[in-house]
Coordinates of C-alpha atoms and ligand atoms in Angstrom, one line a residue:
T158 CA -19.7 -170.6 248.6
V159 CA -23.1 -170.0 250.0
S160 CA -24.5 -172.7 252.2
A161 CA -28.1 -173.9 251.6
V162 CA -28.5 -174.3 255.4
P163 CA -29.5 -170.9 256.9
I164 CA -26.7 -169.5 259.1
L165 CA -29.3 -168.7 261.8
R166 CA -32.7 -170.2 262.2
T167 CA -35.4 -170.0 264.9
Q168 CA -38.3 -172.3 265.4
K169 CA -41.4 -171.2 267.3
L170 CA -39.2 -169.0 269.5
T171 CA -41.2 -167.7 272.4
V172 CA -40.4 -165.9 275.7
R173 CA -43.0 -165.0 278.3
F174 CA -42.3 -162.5 281.1
D175 CA -44.8 -163.7 283.8
E176 CA -47.7 -164.4 281.5
F177 CA -46.8 -161.7 278.9
P178 CA -45.4 -163.1 275.6
A179 CA -42.8 -160.6 274.6
V180 CA -41.7 -162.8 271.6
R181 CA -44.2 -165.3 270.2
D182 CA -43.7 -168.2 267.9
V183 CA -41.0 -166.5 265.8
D184 CA -39.7 -168.6 262.9
L185 CA -36.8 -166.7 261.4
S186 CA -34.4 -167.9 258.7
I187 CA -31.3 -165.9 257.9
A188 CA -29.2 -166.9 254.9
D189 CA -25.5 -166.7 254.8
G190 CA -24.3 -163.2 253.9
E191 CA -27.8 -161.7 254.3
L192 CA -28.4 -158.2 255.7
R193 CA -31.7 -158.5 257.4
V194 CA -33.6 -155.6 259.0
I195 CA -36.1 -156.0 261.7
I196 CA -38.6 -153.2 262.2
G197 CA -41.6 -152.7 264.4
A198 CA -43.2 -150.3 266.9
N199 CA -41.8 -149.7 270.4
G200 CA -42.5 -152.8 272.5
A201 CA -42.9 -155.1 269.5
G202 CA -40.3 -157.5 270.9
K203 CA -37.3 -156.6 268.7
S204 CA -34.7 -156.2 271.4
T205 CA -36.0 -159.2 273.3
L206 CA -35.6 -161.3 270.1
L207 CA -31.9 -160.2 270.0
D208 CA -31.6 -161.1 273.7
L209 CA -32.9 -164.6 272.9
L210 CA -30.6 -165.0 269.9
C211 CA -27.4 -164.1 271.8
G212 CA -28.5 -166.1 274.9
K213 CA -28.9 -163.2 277.2
T214 CA -32.5 -164.3 277.7
L215 CA -33.6 -168.0 277.8
P216 CA -36.6 -168.9 275.7
S217 CA -39.8 -170.3 277.3
E218 CA -40.3 -172.4 274.1
G219 CA -38.8 -172.9 270.7
E220 CA -35.3 -173.4 269.3
I221 CA -32.4 -171.5 267.9
W222 CA -30.1 -173.1 265.4
L223 CA -26.7 -171.8 264.3
R224 CA -26.2 -173.7 261.0
D225 CA -26.7 -177.3 262.0
R226 CA -26.2 -176.8 265.7
N227 CA -28.9 -176.3 268.2
I228 CA -27.7 -173.5 270.4
T229 CA -30.8 -173.1 272.5
G230 CA -29.9 -172.7 276.2
I231 CA -26.2 -173.2 275.8
G232 CA -25.6 -169.8 277.5
E233 CA -24.5 -166.4 276.4
A234 CA -20.7 -167.0 276.5
A235 CA -21.0 -170.3 274.5
I236 CA -23.2 -168.6 271.9
A237 CA -20.7 -165.7 271.6
R238 CA -17.9 -168.2 271.2
S239 CA -19.8 -170.0 268.4
G240 CA -19.8 -166.8 266.4
V241 CA -22.8 -164.7 267.3
G242 CA -21.6 -161.1 267.9
R243 CA -24.0 -158.7 269.6
K244 CA -23.8 -154.9 269.8
F245 CA -26.1 -153.4 272.4
Q246 CA -28.0 -150.2 272.0
T247 CA -25.9 -148.5 274.7
P248 CA -22.1 -148.7 274.2
T249 CA -20.2 -150.9 276.6
V250 CA -16.7 -149.7 275.8
F251 CA -14.2 -149.0 278.5
K252 CA -14.1 -145.2 278.7
D253 CA -10.7 -144.9 280.4
M254 CA -9.0 -146.9 277.8
T255 CA -7.9 -145.9 274.3
V256 CA -9.6 -147.1 271.2
L257 CA -6.8 -149.5 270.5
E258 CA -6.8 -150.9 274.0
N259 CA -10.6 -151.5 273.7
L260 CA -10.0 -153.4 270.5
Q261 CA -7.3 -155.5 272.2
V262 CA -9.6 -156.3 275.1
A263 CA -12.3 -157.4 272.7
S264 CA -9.9 -159.8 270.9
N265 CA -8.4 -161.0 274.1
R266 CA -5.0 -159.6 273.4
R267 CA -5.2 -157.7 276.6
V268 CA -6.8 -158.2 280.0
R269 CA -9.0 -155.5 281.3
V270 CA -8.2 -155.8 285.0
F271 CA -5.2 -153.9 286.3
Q272 CA -3.9 -153.4 282.8
N273 CA -2.2 -150.1 283.6
L274 CA -0.2 -151.7 286.4
F275 CA 1.2 -154.5 284.2
D276 CA 1.7 -152.7 280.9
R277 CA 5.3 -151.8 280.7
V278 CA 5.3 -151.8 277.0
K279 CA 2.0 -151.1 275.3
P280 CA 1.6 -153.3 272.3
G281 CA 1.0 -151.4 269.0
P282 CA -1.9 -152.3 266.7
N283 CA -1.6 -155.6 264.8
D284 CA -2.8 -156.0 261.2
K285 CA -6.3 -157.1 262.2
E286 CA -6.7 -154.2 264.6
I287 CA -5.7 -151.8 261.8
A288 CA -8.1 -153.4 259.4
V289 CA -11.0 -153.3 261.9
A290 CA -10.2 -149.6 262.8
E291 CA -10.0 -148.6 259.2
R292 CA -13.3 -150.3 258.4
T293 CA -15.1 -148.5 261.2
G294 CA -13.5 -145.1 260.5
L295 CA -11.4 -145.2 263.7
L296 CA -7.9 -145.5 262.3
G297 CA -7.0 -142.0 263.1
S298 CA -8.3 -142.3 266.6
L299 CA -6.5 -145.5 267.9
K300 CA -4.6 -143.6 270.5
R301 CA -7.5 -141.5 271.8
K302 CA -9.3 -142.3 275.0
A303 CA -12.7 -143.7 274.4
S304 CA -14.1 -140.9 276.7
E305 CA -13.0 -138.3 274.1
L306 CA -15.0 -139.9 271.2
S307 CA -18.2 -138.5 269.8
H308 CA -21.4 -140.5 270.3
G309 CA -21.1 -141.8 266.7
Q310 CA -17.5 -142.8 267.2
L311 CA -18.4 -144.7 270.4
Q312 CA -21.0 -146.7 268.5
W313 CA -18.5 -147.5 265.8
L314 CA -15.9 -148.5 268.4
E315 CA -18.4 -150.9 269.9
L316 CA -19.1 -152.3 266.4
A317 CA -15.3 -152.6 265.9
M318 CA -15.1 -154.5 269.2
V319 CA -17.7 -156.9 267.9
L320 CA -15.8 -157.3 264.7
S321 CA -12.6 -158.0 266.6
Q322 CA -14.2 -161.2 267.9
D323 CA -14.5 -162.6 264.4
P324 CA -18.3 -163.2 264.5
K325 CA -20.1 -165.2 261.8
I326 CA -23.2 -163.2 262.4
I327 CA -23.6 -159.7 263.8
L328 CA -26.7 -158.6 265.8
L329 CA -27.2 -154.8 266.0
D330 CA -29.9 -153.0 268.0
E331 CA -30.5 -149.6 266.5
P332 CA -26.9 -148.8 265.5
A333 CA -27.8 -145.3 264.4
A334 CA -29.7 -144.3 267.5
G335 CA -29.0 -140.8 268.6
M336 CA -26.6 -140.1 265.7
T337 CA -26.4 -136.9 263.7
A338 CA -27.5 -137.1 260.0
A339 CA -23.9 -137.3 258.9
E340 CA -23.1 -140.1 261.4
T341 CA -26.2 -141.9 260.3
D342 CA -25.1 -141.8 256.7
K343 CA -21.7 -143.1 257.7
T344 CA -23.3 -145.9 259.6
A345 CA -25.5 -146.9 256.6
E346 CA -22.3 -147.1 254.5
L347 CA -20.6 -149.1 257.2
L348 CA -23.4 -151.6 257.3
L349 CA -23.4 -152.0 253.6
D350 CA -19.7 -152.6 253.7
L351 CA -20.1 -155.1 256.5
A352 CA -22.7 -156.9 254.5
G353 CA -20.1 -157.7 252.0
S354 CA -18.3 -160.0 254.4
H355 CA -20.7 -160.8 257.2
T356 CA -24.2 -161.9 257.9
V357 CA -25.9 -159.0 259.7
L358 CA -29.2 -158.8 261.6
V359 CA -30.1 -155.2 262.4
I360 CA -33.0 -153.6 264.3
E361 CA -33.9 -150.2 262.9
H362 CA -37.0 -148.0 262.9
D363 CA -36.0 -145.2 260.6
M364 CA -37.5 -146.2 257.3
A365 CA -35.3 -144.0 255.2
F366 CA -32.3 -145.7 256.7
V367 CA -33.9 -149.1 256.3
R368 CA -34.7 -148.5 252.6
R369 CA -31.0 -147.6 252.0
I370 CA -29.4 -150.6 253.6
C371 CA -31.6 -153.7 253.2
E372 CA -32.9 -156.4 251.0
T373 CA -35.3 -158.2 253.3
I374 CA -37.3 -156.7 256.1
T375 CA -39.0 -158.6 258.9
V376 CA -41.8 -156.7 260.6
M377 CA -42.6 -157.6 264.2
H378 CA -45.8 -156.7 265.9
Q379 CA -46.8 -157.6 269.5
G380 CA -44.0 -160.2 269.7
A381 CA -44.8 -162.0 266.5
V382 CA -43.6 -161.7 262.9
L383 CA -46.3 -159.8 261.0
A384 CA -44.7 -159.7 257.6
E385 CA -41.5 -160.3 255.7
G386 CA -40.4 -158.9 252.3
T387 CA -38.7 -156.2 250.4
A388 CA -39.1 -152.5 251.4
E389 CA -41.6 -152.1 248.6
E390 CA -43.7 -155.1 249.7
I391 CA -43.6 -154.1 253.3
E392 CA -44.6 -150.5 252.6
G393 CA -47.5 -151.7 250.4
N394 CA -48.8 -154.3 253.0
P395 CA -52.1 -153.1 254.5
A396 CA -51.5 -155.1 257.8
V397 CA -48.1 -153.4 258.2
I398 CA -49.5 -150.0 257.4
E399 CA -52.2 -150.5 260.0
A400 CA -50.0 -151.9 262.7
Y401 CA -46.9 -149.8 262.2
L402 CA -46.2 -147.6 259.3
G403 CA -49.5 -145.7 259.3
S404 CA -49.0 -144.2 262.7
Ligands
ADP127 P1 -38.7 -153.3 271.2 O1 -37.3 -153.6 271.2 O2 -39.4 -153.9 270.0 O3 -39.1 -151.9 271.5 P2 -38.7 -155.0 273.6 O4 -38.2 -156.3 273.1 O5 -37.8 -154.1 274.3 O6 -39.4 -154.2 272.4 O7 -40.0 -155.3 274.5 C1 -41.0 -156.1 274.2 C2 -42.0 -156.2 275.3 O8 -41.5 -157.0 276.3 C3 -42.3 -154.8 276.0 O9 -43.7 -154.8 276.3 C4 -41.5 -154.8 277.2 O10 -42.0 -154.1 278.2 C5 -41.4 -156.3 277.6 N1 -40.2 -156.7 278.2 C6 -39.0 -156.7 277.7 N2 -38.1 -157.2 278.5 C7 -38.7 -157.5 279.7 C8 -38.4 -158.1 281.0 N3 -37.1 -158.4 281.2 N4 -39.3 -158.3 281.9 C9 -40.6 -158.0 281.6 N5 -41.0 -157.5 280.4 C10 -40.1 -157.2 279.5
MG128 MG1 -35.7 -152.2 271.5

């Protein structure tokens, strides 16, 4: 059942660095199960918006609501525990561990510190780890060291680690950055598959990629929301063309 209350909502969300407003008065409303794409030029405030949503950065003004709960200022760990999963642009996997061990750290089945000292018996994958690995194309790589993965596989592993934490909403910052054309294709398919079971908010600048994966686009410009609509509406919007697409 789809709730009428948006899963994620912001009200006049603003952050200033010194005097500079990196994000200004952003009112965002993400419905349950939505796959929303945020586009905008470099420096438009997209990553800072995600930093605010996951609690990494505190807003100067405004509010963030997860369903009917005001999560403004509750802190990054508490926000993560309440179901907001964030994948950063640069992978944060443990390179000296296997794919499976990384998934186990993410779901708290394994502690990171001194794990090699204490592991007499290495636990095999459970059903959930198998499902997550299958979904992200890593099932055949569970025993490989993360350091042996391709750039694309590393990105998928990080996404798999986010999925292992059972997020209600997933925030992705340029998930196809630096990928080959084939990896980008696979990532688009992965996001479409994810959208079937999760709410996803993704920053992306490649319009071909965006057209393929999304229903609603939010355009940011100089920290504020400039427009919102379908790819067709956005690409025909003179203000968007002038500020972003025309360049
Ligand atoms: P985008 O992701 O859309 O490219 P960012 O959110 O990274 O843009 O940055 C938006 C603006 O905020 C940029 O002008 C950037 O320099 C500035 N900014 C981001 N983070 C900080 C920070 N921690 N301190 C000062 N300025 C910042
Ligand atoms: Mg960015």
